[in-house]
Every structure is written in C-alpha cells, then in structure tokens.
Short mmCIF file of C-alpha atoms in Angstrom, two decimals:
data_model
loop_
_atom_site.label_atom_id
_atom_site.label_comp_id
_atom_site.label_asym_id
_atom_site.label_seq_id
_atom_site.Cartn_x
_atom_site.Cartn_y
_atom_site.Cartn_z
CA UNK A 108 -47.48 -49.50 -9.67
CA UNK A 109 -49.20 -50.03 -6.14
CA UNK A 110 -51.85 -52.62 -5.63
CA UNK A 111 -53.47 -53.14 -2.66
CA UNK A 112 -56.13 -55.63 -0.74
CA UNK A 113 -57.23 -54.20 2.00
CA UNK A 114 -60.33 -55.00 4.65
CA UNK A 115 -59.81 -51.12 5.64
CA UNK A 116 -62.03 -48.30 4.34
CA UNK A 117 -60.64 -46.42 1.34
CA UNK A 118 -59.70 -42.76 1.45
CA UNK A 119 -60.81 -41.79 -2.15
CA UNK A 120 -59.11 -38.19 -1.60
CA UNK A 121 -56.09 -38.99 0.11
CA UNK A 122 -54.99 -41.93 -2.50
CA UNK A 123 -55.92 -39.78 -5.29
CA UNK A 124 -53.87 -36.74 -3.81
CA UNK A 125 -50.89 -38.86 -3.64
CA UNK A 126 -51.04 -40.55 -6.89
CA UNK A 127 -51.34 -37.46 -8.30
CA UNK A 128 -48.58 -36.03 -6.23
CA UNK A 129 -46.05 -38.73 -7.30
CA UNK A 130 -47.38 -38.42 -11.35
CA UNK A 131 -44.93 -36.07 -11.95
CA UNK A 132 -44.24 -36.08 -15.98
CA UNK A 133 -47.81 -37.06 -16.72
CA UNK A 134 -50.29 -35.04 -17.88
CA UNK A 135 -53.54 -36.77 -17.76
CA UNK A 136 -54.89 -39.48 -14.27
CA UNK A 137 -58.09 -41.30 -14.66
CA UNK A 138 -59.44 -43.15 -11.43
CA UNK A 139 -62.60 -45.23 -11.17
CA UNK A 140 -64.28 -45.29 -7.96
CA UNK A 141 -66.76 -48.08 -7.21
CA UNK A 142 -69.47 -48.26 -4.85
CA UNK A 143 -71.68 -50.33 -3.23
CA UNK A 144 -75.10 -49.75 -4.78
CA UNK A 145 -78.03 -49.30 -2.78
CA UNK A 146 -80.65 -51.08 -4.86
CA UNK A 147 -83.02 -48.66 -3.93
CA UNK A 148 -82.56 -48.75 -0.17
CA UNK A 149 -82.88 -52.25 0.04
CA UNK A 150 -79.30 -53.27 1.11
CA UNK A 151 -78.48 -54.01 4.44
CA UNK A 152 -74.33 -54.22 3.67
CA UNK A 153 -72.21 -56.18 1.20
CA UNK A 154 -69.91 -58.90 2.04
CA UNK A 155 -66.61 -59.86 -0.13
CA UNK A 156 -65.13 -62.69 -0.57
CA UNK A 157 -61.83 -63.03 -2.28
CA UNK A 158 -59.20 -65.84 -2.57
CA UNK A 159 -55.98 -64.29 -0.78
CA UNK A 160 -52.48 -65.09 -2.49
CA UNK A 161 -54.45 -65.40 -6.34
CA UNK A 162 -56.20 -61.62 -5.72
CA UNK A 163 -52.70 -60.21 -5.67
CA UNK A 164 -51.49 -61.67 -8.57
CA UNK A 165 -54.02 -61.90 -11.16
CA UNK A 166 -54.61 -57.95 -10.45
CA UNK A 167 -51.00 -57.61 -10.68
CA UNK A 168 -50.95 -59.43 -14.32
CA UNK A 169 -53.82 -57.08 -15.12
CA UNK A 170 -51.94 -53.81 -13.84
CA UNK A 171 -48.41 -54.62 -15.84
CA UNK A 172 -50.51 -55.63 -18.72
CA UNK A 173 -52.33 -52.19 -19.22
CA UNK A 174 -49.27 -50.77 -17.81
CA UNK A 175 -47.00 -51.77 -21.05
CA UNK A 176 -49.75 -51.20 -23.80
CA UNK A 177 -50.64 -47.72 -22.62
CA UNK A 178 -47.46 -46.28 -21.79
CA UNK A 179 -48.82 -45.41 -18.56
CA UNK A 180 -46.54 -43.81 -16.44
CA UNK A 181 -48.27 -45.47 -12.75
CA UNK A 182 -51.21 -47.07 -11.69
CA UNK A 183 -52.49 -48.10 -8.30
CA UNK A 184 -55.07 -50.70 -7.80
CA UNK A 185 -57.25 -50.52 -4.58
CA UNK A 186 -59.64 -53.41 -3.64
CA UNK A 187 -61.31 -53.99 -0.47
CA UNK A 188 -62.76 -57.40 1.15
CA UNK A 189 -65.02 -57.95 4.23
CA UNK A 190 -68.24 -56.41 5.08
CA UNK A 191 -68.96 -52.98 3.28
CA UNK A 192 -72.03 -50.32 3.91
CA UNK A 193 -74.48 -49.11 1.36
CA UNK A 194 -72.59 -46.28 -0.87
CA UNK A 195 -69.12 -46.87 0.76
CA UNK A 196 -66.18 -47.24 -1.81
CA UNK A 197 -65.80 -51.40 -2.49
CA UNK A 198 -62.42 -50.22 -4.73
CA UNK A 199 -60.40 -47.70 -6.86
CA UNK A 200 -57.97 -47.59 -9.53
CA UNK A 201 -55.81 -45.08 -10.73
CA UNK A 202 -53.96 -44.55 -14.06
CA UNK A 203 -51.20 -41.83 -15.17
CA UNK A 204 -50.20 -41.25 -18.94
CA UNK A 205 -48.58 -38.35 -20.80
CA UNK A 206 -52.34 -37.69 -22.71
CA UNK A 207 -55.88 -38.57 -21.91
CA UNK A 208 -56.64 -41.26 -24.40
CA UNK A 209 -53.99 -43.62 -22.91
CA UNK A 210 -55.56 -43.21 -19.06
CA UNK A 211 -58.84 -43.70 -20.37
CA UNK A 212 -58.33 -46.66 -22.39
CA UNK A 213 -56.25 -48.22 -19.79
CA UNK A 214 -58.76 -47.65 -16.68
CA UNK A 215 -61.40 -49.32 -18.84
CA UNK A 216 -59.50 -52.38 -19.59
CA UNK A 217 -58.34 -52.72 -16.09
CA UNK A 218 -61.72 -52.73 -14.71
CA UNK A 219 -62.78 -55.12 -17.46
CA UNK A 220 -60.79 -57.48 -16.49
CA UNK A 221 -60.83 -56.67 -12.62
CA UNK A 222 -64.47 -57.63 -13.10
CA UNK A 223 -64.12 -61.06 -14.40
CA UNK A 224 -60.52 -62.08 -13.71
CA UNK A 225 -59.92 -61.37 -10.24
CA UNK A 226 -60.92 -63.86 -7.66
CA UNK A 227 -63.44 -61.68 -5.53
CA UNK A 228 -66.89 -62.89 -5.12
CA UNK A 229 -69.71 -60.16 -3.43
CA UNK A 230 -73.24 -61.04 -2.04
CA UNK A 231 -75.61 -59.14 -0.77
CA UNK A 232 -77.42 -59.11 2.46
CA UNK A 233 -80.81 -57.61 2.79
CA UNK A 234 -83.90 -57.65 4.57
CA UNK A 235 -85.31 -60.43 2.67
CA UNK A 236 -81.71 -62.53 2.65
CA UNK A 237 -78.30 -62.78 1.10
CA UNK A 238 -77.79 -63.23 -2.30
CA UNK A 239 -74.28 -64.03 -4.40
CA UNK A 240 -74.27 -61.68 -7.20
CA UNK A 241 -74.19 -63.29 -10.16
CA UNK A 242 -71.83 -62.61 -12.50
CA UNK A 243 -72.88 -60.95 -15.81
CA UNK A 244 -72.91 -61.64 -19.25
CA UNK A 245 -72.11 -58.33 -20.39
CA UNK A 246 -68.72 -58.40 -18.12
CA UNK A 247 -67.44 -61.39 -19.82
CA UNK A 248 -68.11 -59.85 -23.48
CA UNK A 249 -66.70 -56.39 -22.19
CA UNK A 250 -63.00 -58.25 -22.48
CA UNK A 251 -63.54 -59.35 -25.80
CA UNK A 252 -63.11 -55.54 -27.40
CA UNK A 253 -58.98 -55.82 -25.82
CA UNK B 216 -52.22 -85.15 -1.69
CA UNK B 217 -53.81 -82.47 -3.06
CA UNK B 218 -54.99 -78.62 -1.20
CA UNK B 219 -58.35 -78.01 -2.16
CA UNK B 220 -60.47 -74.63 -1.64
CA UNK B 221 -63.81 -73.68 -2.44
CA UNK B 222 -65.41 -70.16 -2.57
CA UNK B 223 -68.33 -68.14 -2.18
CA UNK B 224 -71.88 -70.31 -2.88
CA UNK B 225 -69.30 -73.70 -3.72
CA UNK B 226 -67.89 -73.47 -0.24
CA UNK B 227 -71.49 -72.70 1.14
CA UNK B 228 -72.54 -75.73 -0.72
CA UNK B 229 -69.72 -78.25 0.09
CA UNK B 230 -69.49 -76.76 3.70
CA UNK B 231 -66.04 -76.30 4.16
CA UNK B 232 -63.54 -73.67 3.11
CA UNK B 233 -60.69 -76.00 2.20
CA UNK B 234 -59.59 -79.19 2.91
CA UNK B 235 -56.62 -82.11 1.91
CA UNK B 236 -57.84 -84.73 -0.58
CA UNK B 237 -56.15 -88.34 -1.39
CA UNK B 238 -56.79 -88.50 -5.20
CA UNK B 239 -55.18 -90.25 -8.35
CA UNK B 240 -57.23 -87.64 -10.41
CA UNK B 241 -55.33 -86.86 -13.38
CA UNK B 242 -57.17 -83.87 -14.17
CA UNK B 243 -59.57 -81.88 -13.04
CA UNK B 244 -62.42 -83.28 -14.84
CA UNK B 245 -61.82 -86.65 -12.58
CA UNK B 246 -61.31 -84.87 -9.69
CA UNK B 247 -64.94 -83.26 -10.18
CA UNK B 248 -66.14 -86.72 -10.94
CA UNK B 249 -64.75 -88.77 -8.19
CA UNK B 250 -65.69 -85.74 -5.28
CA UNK B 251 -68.99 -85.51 -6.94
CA UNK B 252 -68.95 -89.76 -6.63
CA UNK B 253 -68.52 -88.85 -3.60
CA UNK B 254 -71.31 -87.10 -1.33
CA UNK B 255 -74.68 -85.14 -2.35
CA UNK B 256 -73.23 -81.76 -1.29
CA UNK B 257 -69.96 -82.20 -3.72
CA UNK B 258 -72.86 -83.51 -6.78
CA UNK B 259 -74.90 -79.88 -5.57
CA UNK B 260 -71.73 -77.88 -5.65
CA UNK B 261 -70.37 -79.31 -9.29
CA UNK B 262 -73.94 -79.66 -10.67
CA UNK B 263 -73.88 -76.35 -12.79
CA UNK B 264 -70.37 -77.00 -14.97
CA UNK B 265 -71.06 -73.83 -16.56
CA UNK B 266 -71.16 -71.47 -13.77
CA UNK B 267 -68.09 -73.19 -11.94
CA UNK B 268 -64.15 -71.91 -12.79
CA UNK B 269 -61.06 -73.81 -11.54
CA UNK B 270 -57.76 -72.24 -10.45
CA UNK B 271 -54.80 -74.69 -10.13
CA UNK B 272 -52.18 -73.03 -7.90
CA UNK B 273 -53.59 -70.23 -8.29
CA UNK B 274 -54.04 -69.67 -11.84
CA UNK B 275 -56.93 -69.58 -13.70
CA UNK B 276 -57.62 -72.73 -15.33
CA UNK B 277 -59.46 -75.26 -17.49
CA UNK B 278 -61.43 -78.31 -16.71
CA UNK B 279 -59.44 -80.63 -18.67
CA UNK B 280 -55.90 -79.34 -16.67
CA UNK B 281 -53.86 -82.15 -15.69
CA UNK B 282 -53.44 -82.09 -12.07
CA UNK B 283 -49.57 -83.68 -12.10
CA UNK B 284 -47.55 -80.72 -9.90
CA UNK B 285 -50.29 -79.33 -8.91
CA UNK B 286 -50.35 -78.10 -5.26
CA UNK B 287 -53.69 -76.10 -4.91
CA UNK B 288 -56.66 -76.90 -6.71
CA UNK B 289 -59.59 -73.86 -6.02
CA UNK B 290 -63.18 -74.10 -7.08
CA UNK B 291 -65.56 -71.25 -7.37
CA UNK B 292 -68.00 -69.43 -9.76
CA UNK B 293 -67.30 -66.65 -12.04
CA UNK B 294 -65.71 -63.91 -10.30
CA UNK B 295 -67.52 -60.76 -9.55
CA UNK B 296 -65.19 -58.02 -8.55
CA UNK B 297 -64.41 -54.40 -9.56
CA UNK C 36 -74.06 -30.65 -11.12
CA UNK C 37 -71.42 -28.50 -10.10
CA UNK C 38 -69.37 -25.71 -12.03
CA UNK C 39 -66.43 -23.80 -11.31
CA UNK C 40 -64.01 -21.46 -13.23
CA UNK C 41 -61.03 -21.18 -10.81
CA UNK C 42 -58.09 -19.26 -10.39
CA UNK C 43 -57.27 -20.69 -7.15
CA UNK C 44 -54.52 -24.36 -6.74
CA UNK C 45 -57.70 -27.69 -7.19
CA UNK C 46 -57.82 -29.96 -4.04
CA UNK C 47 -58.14 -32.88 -6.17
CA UNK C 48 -58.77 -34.98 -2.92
CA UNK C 49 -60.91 -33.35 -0.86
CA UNK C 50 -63.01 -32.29 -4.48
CA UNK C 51 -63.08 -36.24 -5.11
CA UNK C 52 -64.43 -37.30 -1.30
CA UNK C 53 -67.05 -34.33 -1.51
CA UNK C 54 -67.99 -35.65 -4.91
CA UNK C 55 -68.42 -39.23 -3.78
CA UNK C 56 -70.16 -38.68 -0.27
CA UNK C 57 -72.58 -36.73 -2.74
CA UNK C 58 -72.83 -39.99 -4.89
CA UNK C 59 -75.48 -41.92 -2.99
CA UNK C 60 -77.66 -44.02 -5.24
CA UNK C 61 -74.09 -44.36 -7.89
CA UNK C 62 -72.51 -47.37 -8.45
CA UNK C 63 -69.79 -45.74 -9.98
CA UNK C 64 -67.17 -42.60 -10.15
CA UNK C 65 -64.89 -41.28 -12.95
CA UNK C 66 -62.51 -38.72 -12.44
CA UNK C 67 -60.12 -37.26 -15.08
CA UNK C 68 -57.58 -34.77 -13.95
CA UNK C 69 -55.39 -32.93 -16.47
CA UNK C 70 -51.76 -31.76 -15.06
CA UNK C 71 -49.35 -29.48 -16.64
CA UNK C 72 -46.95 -31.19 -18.44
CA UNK C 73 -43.34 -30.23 -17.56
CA UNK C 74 -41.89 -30.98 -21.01
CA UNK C 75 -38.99 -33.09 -19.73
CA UNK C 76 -38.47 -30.03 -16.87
CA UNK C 77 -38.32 -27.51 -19.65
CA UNK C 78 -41.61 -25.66 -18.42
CA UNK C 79 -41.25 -23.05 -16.15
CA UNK C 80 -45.23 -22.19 -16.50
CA UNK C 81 -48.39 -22.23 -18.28
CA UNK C 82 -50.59 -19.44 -18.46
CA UNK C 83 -54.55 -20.19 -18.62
CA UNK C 84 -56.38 -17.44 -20.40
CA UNK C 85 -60.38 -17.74 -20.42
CA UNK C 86 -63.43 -15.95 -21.99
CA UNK C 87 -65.53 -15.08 -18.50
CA UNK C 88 -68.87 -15.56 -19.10
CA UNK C 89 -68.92 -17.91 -22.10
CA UNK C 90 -66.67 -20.43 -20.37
CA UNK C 91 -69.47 -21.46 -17.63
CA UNK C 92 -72.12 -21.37 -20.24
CA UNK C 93 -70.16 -23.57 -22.61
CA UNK C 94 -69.07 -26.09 -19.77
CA UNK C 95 -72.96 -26.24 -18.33
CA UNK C 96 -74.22 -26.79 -22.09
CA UNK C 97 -71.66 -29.44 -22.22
CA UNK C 98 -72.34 -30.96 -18.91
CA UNK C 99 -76.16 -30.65 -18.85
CA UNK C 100 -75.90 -32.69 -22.72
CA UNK C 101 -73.62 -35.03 -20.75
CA UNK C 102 -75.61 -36.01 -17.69
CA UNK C 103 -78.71 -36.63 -20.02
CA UNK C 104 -77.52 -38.71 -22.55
CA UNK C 105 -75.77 -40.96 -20.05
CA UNK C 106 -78.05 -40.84 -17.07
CA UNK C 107 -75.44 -39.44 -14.57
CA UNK C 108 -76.80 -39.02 -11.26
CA UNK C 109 -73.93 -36.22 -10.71
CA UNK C 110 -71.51 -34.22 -12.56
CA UNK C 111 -68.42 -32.27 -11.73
CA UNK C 112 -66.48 -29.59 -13.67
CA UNK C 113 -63.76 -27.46 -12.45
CA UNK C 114 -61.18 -25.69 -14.71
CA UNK C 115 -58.54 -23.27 -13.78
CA UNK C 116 -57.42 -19.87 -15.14
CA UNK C 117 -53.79 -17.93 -14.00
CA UNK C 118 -50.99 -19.03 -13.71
CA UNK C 119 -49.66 -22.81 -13.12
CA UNK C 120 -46.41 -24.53 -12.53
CA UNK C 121 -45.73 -27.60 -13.83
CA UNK C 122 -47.26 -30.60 -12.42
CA UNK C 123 -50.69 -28.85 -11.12
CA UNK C 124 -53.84 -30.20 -11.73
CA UNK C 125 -55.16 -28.10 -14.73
CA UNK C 126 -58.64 -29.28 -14.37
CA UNK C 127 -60.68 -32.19 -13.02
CA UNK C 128 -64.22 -33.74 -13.78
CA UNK C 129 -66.30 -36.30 -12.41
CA UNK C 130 -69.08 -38.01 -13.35
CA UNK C 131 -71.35 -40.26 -11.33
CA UNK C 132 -73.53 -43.16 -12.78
CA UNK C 133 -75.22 -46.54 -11.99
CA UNK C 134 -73.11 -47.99 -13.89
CA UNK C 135 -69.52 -47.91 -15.25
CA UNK C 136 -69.91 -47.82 -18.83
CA UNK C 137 -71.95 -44.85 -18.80
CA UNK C 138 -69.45 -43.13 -16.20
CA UNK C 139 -66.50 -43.79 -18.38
CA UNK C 140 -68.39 -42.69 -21.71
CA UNK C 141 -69.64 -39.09 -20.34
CA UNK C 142 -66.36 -38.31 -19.03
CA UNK C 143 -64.50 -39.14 -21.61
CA UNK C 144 -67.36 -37.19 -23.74
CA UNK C 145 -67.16 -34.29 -21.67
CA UNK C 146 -62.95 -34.46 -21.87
CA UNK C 147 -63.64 -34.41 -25.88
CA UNK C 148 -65.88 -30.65 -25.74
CA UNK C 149 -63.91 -28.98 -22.60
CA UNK C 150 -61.05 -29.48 -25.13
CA UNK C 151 -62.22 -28.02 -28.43
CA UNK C 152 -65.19 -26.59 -27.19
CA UNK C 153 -64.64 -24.51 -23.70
CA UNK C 154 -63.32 -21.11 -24.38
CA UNK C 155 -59.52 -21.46 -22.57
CA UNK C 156 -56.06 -20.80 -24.26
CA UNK C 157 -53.23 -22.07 -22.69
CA UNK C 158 -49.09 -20.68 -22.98
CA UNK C 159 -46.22 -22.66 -22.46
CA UNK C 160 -43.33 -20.42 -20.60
CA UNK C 161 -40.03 -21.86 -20.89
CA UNK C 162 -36.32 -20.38 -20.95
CA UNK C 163 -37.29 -19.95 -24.52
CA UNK C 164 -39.79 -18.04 -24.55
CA UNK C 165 -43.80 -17.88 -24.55
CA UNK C 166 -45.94 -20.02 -26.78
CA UNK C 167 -49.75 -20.28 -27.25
CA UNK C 168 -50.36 -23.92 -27.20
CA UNK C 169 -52.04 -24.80 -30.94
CA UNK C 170 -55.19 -26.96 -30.92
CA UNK C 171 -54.51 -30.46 -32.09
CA UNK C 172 -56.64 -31.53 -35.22
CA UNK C 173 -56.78 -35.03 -33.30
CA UNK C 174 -58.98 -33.36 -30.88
CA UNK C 175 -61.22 -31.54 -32.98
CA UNK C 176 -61.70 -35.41 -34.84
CA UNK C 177 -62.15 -36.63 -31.62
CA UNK C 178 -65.56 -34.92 -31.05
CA UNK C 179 -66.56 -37.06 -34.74
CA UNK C 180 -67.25 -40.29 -32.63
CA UNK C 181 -69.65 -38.89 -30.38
CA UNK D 125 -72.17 -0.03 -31.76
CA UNK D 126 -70.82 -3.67 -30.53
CA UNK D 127 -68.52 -4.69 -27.94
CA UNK D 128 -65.26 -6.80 -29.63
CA UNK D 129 -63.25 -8.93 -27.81
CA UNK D 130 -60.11 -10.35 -28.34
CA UNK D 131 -58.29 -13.76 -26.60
CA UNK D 132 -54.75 -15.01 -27.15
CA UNK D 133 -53.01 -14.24 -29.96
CA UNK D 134 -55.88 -12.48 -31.49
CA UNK D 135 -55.65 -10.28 -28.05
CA UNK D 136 -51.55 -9.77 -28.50
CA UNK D 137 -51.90 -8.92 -32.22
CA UNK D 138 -54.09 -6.50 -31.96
CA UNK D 139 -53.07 -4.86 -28.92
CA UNK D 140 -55.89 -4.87 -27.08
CA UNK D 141 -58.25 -7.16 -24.73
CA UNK D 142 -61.73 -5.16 -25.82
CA UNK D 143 -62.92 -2.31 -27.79
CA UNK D 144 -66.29 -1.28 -28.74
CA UNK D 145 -66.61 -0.44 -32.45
CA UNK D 146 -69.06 1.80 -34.08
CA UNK D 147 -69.72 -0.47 -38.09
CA UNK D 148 -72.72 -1.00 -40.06
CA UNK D 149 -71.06 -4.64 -40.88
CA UNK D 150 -74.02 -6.90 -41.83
CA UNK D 151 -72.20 -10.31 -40.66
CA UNK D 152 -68.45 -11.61 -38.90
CA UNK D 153 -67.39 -11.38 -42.61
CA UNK D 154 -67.90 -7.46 -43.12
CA UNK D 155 -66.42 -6.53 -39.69
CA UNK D 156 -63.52 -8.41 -40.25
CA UNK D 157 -62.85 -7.04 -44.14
CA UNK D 158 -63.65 -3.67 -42.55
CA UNK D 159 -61.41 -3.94 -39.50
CA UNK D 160 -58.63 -5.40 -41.75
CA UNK D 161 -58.71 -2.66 -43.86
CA UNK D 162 -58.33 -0.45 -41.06
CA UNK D 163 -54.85 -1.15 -39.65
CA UNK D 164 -52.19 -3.32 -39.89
CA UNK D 165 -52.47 -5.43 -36.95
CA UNK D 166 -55.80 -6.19 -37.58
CA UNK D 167 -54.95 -7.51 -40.80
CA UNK D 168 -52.20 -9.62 -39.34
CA UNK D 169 -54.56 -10.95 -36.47
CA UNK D 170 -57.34 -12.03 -38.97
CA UNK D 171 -55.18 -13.27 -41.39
CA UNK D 172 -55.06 -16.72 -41.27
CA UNK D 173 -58.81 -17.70 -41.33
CA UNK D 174 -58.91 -21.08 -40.51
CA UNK D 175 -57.11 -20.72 -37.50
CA UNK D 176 -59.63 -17.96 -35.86
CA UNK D 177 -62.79 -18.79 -34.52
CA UNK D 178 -65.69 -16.34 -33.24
CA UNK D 179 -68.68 -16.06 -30.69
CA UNK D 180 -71.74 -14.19 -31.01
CA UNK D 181 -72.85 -13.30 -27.60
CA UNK D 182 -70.61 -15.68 -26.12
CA UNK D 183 -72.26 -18.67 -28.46
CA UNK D 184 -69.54 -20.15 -31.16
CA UNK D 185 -70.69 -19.06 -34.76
CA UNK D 186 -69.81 -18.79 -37.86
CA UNK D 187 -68.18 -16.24 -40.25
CA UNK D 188 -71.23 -15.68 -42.35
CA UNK D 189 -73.74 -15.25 -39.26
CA UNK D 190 -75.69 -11.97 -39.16
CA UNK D 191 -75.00 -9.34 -36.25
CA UNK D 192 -78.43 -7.57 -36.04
CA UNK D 193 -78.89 -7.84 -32.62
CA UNK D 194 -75.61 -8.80 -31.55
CA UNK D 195 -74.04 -6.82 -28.69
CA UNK D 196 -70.77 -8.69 -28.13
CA UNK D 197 -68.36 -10.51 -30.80
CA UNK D 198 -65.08 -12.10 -29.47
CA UNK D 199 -62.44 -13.55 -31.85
CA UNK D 200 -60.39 -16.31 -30.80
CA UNK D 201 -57.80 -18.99 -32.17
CA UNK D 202 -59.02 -22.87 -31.74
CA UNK D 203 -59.93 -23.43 -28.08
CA UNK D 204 -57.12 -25.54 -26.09
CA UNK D 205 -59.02 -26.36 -23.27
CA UNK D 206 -58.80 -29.59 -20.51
#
C-alpha cells in the first residue's frame, strides 16, 4: 500500500509500470486516472485545497478498508494539491487482486469514498472568476451501495 | 485553548486560515454559536449548517461532538476530491 | 479507438501516458490490465492462441457497442498472442469518459465480452504438463448483467 | 468446398490447424455428423457438444445455422480471453 500527496505532476506511466512491476502474484490491476476537465475550454487552471495531516489518514482508512474486503494484493493512492492545468492528471489509484472482479469493485469504492471523505476541496478559475466546486449529491449516495 | 482551521470558501469567508480560540464550548454546536455571536464574517461562514462538516483532530465529525480533549477543531464544506 | 492484436511484451506505461495525453475533453481514465498468474510459482508459461481475423472484428464490435452506450470519448484495446511468462501483462484496456461511472461501467463491460466473447485460448505450462485453460461458467453469467 | 478451421484442443485433436473440405452439409450440424463419421479424431474432437463453439465467417453461430454461402467455419472450445 503506497499513498501519496503530492504538489508534483503525476507520471501516469511510470507509477503504473511500477505497480505493476511489484504485483507479482496478481493477476488483474485496475487504476483510475482523473483529470481536470476542461468545461469546454473555459478553464483557466484548477486550484486544490486539502487539509495536510487529515488527507493522509482518512485516504489511508479508505485504502486498508478496500484493502481487507477485496483481498487485494496492493494499492497505491496518488493525489495531488496546488494549482493544476486543463486535462493534467489531479490523481490516480491503483488496485492489484488475484481476479478482475475484486480490482474493480475495490477501485470503485475507493474513489467513492476519496470523493466525499477526503479533505480536498477544488475550485475553478476561469475567465469569468473562480468558483468552489460544489460537492454533489450523487457522490454522497454513491457510498451508500458499500 | 482550542486550534481552529477553516478551509476552502469558510476560510475565504472568515479570512483567516487558522487561528487559537479561548472557549468554554462544550461542543461544537456552542462553539458555532458563540464564534457566530461573535462577528458578521463567522455568522456568513456558519450560515449554511447543511453545507458545513467539522473534523475534531482530524477526524470527521458531528455537530453535537463534545469538544473535551479536543486539540484541533477544522471547519469546511463537503469535500470534493478524487 | 484503438485496436491491437500483439505478439510483442505491452508497455503498460508508456500505452497509459499516450492514452491519457489523447484524453483531452475526459474527466476520467480506467485501465484494466490482466497479468499471468504464476500459480504460487508453479507456471513456467502460458501460451496465447488466437483466431486472426475474427479477433479484431470481435474486439471492435465489442468496443464500438462500448464507447456508444457509455459515451466514451476514447477507447483502448490491446491483447497479446505467443508466448508469456508469468507476471506479463496479458492484455490492457482503457476507456476514457466525462465521467467516472461511465468509465468504470464500459471497462468493466468490455472485460466481461474480451473474456467469453474474443476468440483467444490460453495454456498453462508447468513442470506438469500443458493445459488449455477451461472457460469459467462465472464468466459466461457475467455477460447476464449487462 | 469450405475452408475449416480448428483452435485449441479442437486444433490438437484433430491434428490439424486448417483444411478445406469438399460436403454438401446443409448446416454446422451435418458437417459435424459427417466429419464424425469420418475418422476417429474427429469424433473425439466434436464429442462433447457443449463444450465446442463455432464461427461462420469469423461471426459466432450456432449449430443449426445454414452454410449456403459460407466460405470459412472454425470450431473452437469456450473462448478464455482477457
């Protein structure tokens, strides 16, 4: 299990090459990759917020949790803060299991609850202003189906 | 003496990122009330219950959380990461 | 979308950052990589047979049902043939959306057919001998939820 | 005349990766009975029928499809892709 916050651009291809390098005895990785939208060419950049000391540990509750119900066999959580471009990587997870369902299930409860249990806050910045994204309903009901 | 730390459009509201507070508070609730008591900018940033979340030492927590113990109280609305 | 029947080792890496620098407009990436299972180090290989020709029909037919009913702005497939040694990437997909529901539900979709319904058949090589790997009746139930 | 093809443990059974047969077989059903009847090893590769599957011009079909028209059949055991 690796989790880190980091201000630094993420390497989508060199973390996945080594999590998959160090999966040995799995048989199935699922990563998630998200990115900061463009709304249609609109954004200027995105800034992060995120509550340093509380980050680390609520995604590391979240990590051992999905760890121990899916069996998985390692999972790395990537999450970056500070000011982020238009279509750059904002963070990635990673999960390892001996068979498919497992990883799946357990990358889609991790970013359920990555969504609305750990202390990061974004807002936008375009043309016309900045803007806190608000958090949606749809994220808080996503954690009630775990 | 109590840390306190706000975040994203609370800290924009109250103006400041974190600061000490003298409180007999017993739980979070009264703290609310008496910063809210307080100044216009605390009533702005602890207007909208419903879109506010607590943490006490940094775990998330409800309004009605005694405060005994408690080193770090952070404010802040729902969390939008991932 | 992008379709390839390898015999040649999958750069899971560099495939994943030419994937995303692709995924402008996406708010979100899922990868799923397979691996050959080592057995608990009995494996000494598995052998990927394929039907040439079908194979790329079956996986665009699959793909191009995938990116529609999900609205994927991009789509990755790439499946090996030949020989592998344990702990190689078998295959990998991707699949780009707005959103990360929809990204998780095509690939996991498109995991569901490449299994049951792209024309491979793999052999397990151990000490003991050669085996054809039999189809699991969990995936063939697995397409029933789709 | 139609081209057969033959993957896995279809393939090993019967000895050979491709052949092209000359048969008046209206569907799957006939060329199977009639290349069953023909030799051993086709009997044992075709014997266990739920565990063979078959394409039609590289499309998956079933048993009691026609082959008018049909210039390539290839018989396979379930897929094991991904």
């Amino acid at each position: 299990m690796r989790i880190v916050v980091q201000a630094a651009p993420l390497n989508l291809g060199a973390e996945t090459n080594t999590f998959a390098a160090n999966a040995k005895g799995a048989g199935a990785i699922v990563t998630f990759t998200g990115l900061v939208r463009d709304n249609g060419g609109t954004l200027t950049a995105m800034e992060i917020e995120h509550y340093p000391g509380m980050t680390e540990k609520a995604i590391a509750t979240i990590t051992t949790e999905a760890t121990t119900r899916w069996s998985l066999t390692d999972a790395l959580v990537i999450h970056r803060f500070g000011r982020l471009a238009a279509n750059e990587p904002i963070m990635m997870i990673a999960t390892a299991a001996l068979h498919r369902t497992n990883a799946f299930a357990a990358a889609e409860f991790l970013m359920d609850y990555l969504k609305s249990r750990a202390p990061f806050w974004k807002k936008e910045i375009s043309a016309s202003g900045a803007k806190w994204v608000a958090a949606k309903d749809a994220d808080e009901t996503a954690l009630n189906r775990w | 003496m109590i840390n306190v730390i706000y975040f994203a459009w609370v800290r924009e509201r109250i103006g400041l990122p974190r600061e000490r507070i003298e409180t007999n508070a017993a739980t979070v609730l009264d703290l609310i009330d008496e910063l809210s008591a307080r100044e216009a900018r605390y009533a702005a940033a602890f207007a909208d219950r419903a879109s506010l979340r607590v943490a006490l030492d940094q775990k998330l927590s409800s309004f009605d959380a005694p405060l005994i113990d408690v080193q770090e109280v952070a404010f802040f609305p729902p969390m939008t990461g991932g």
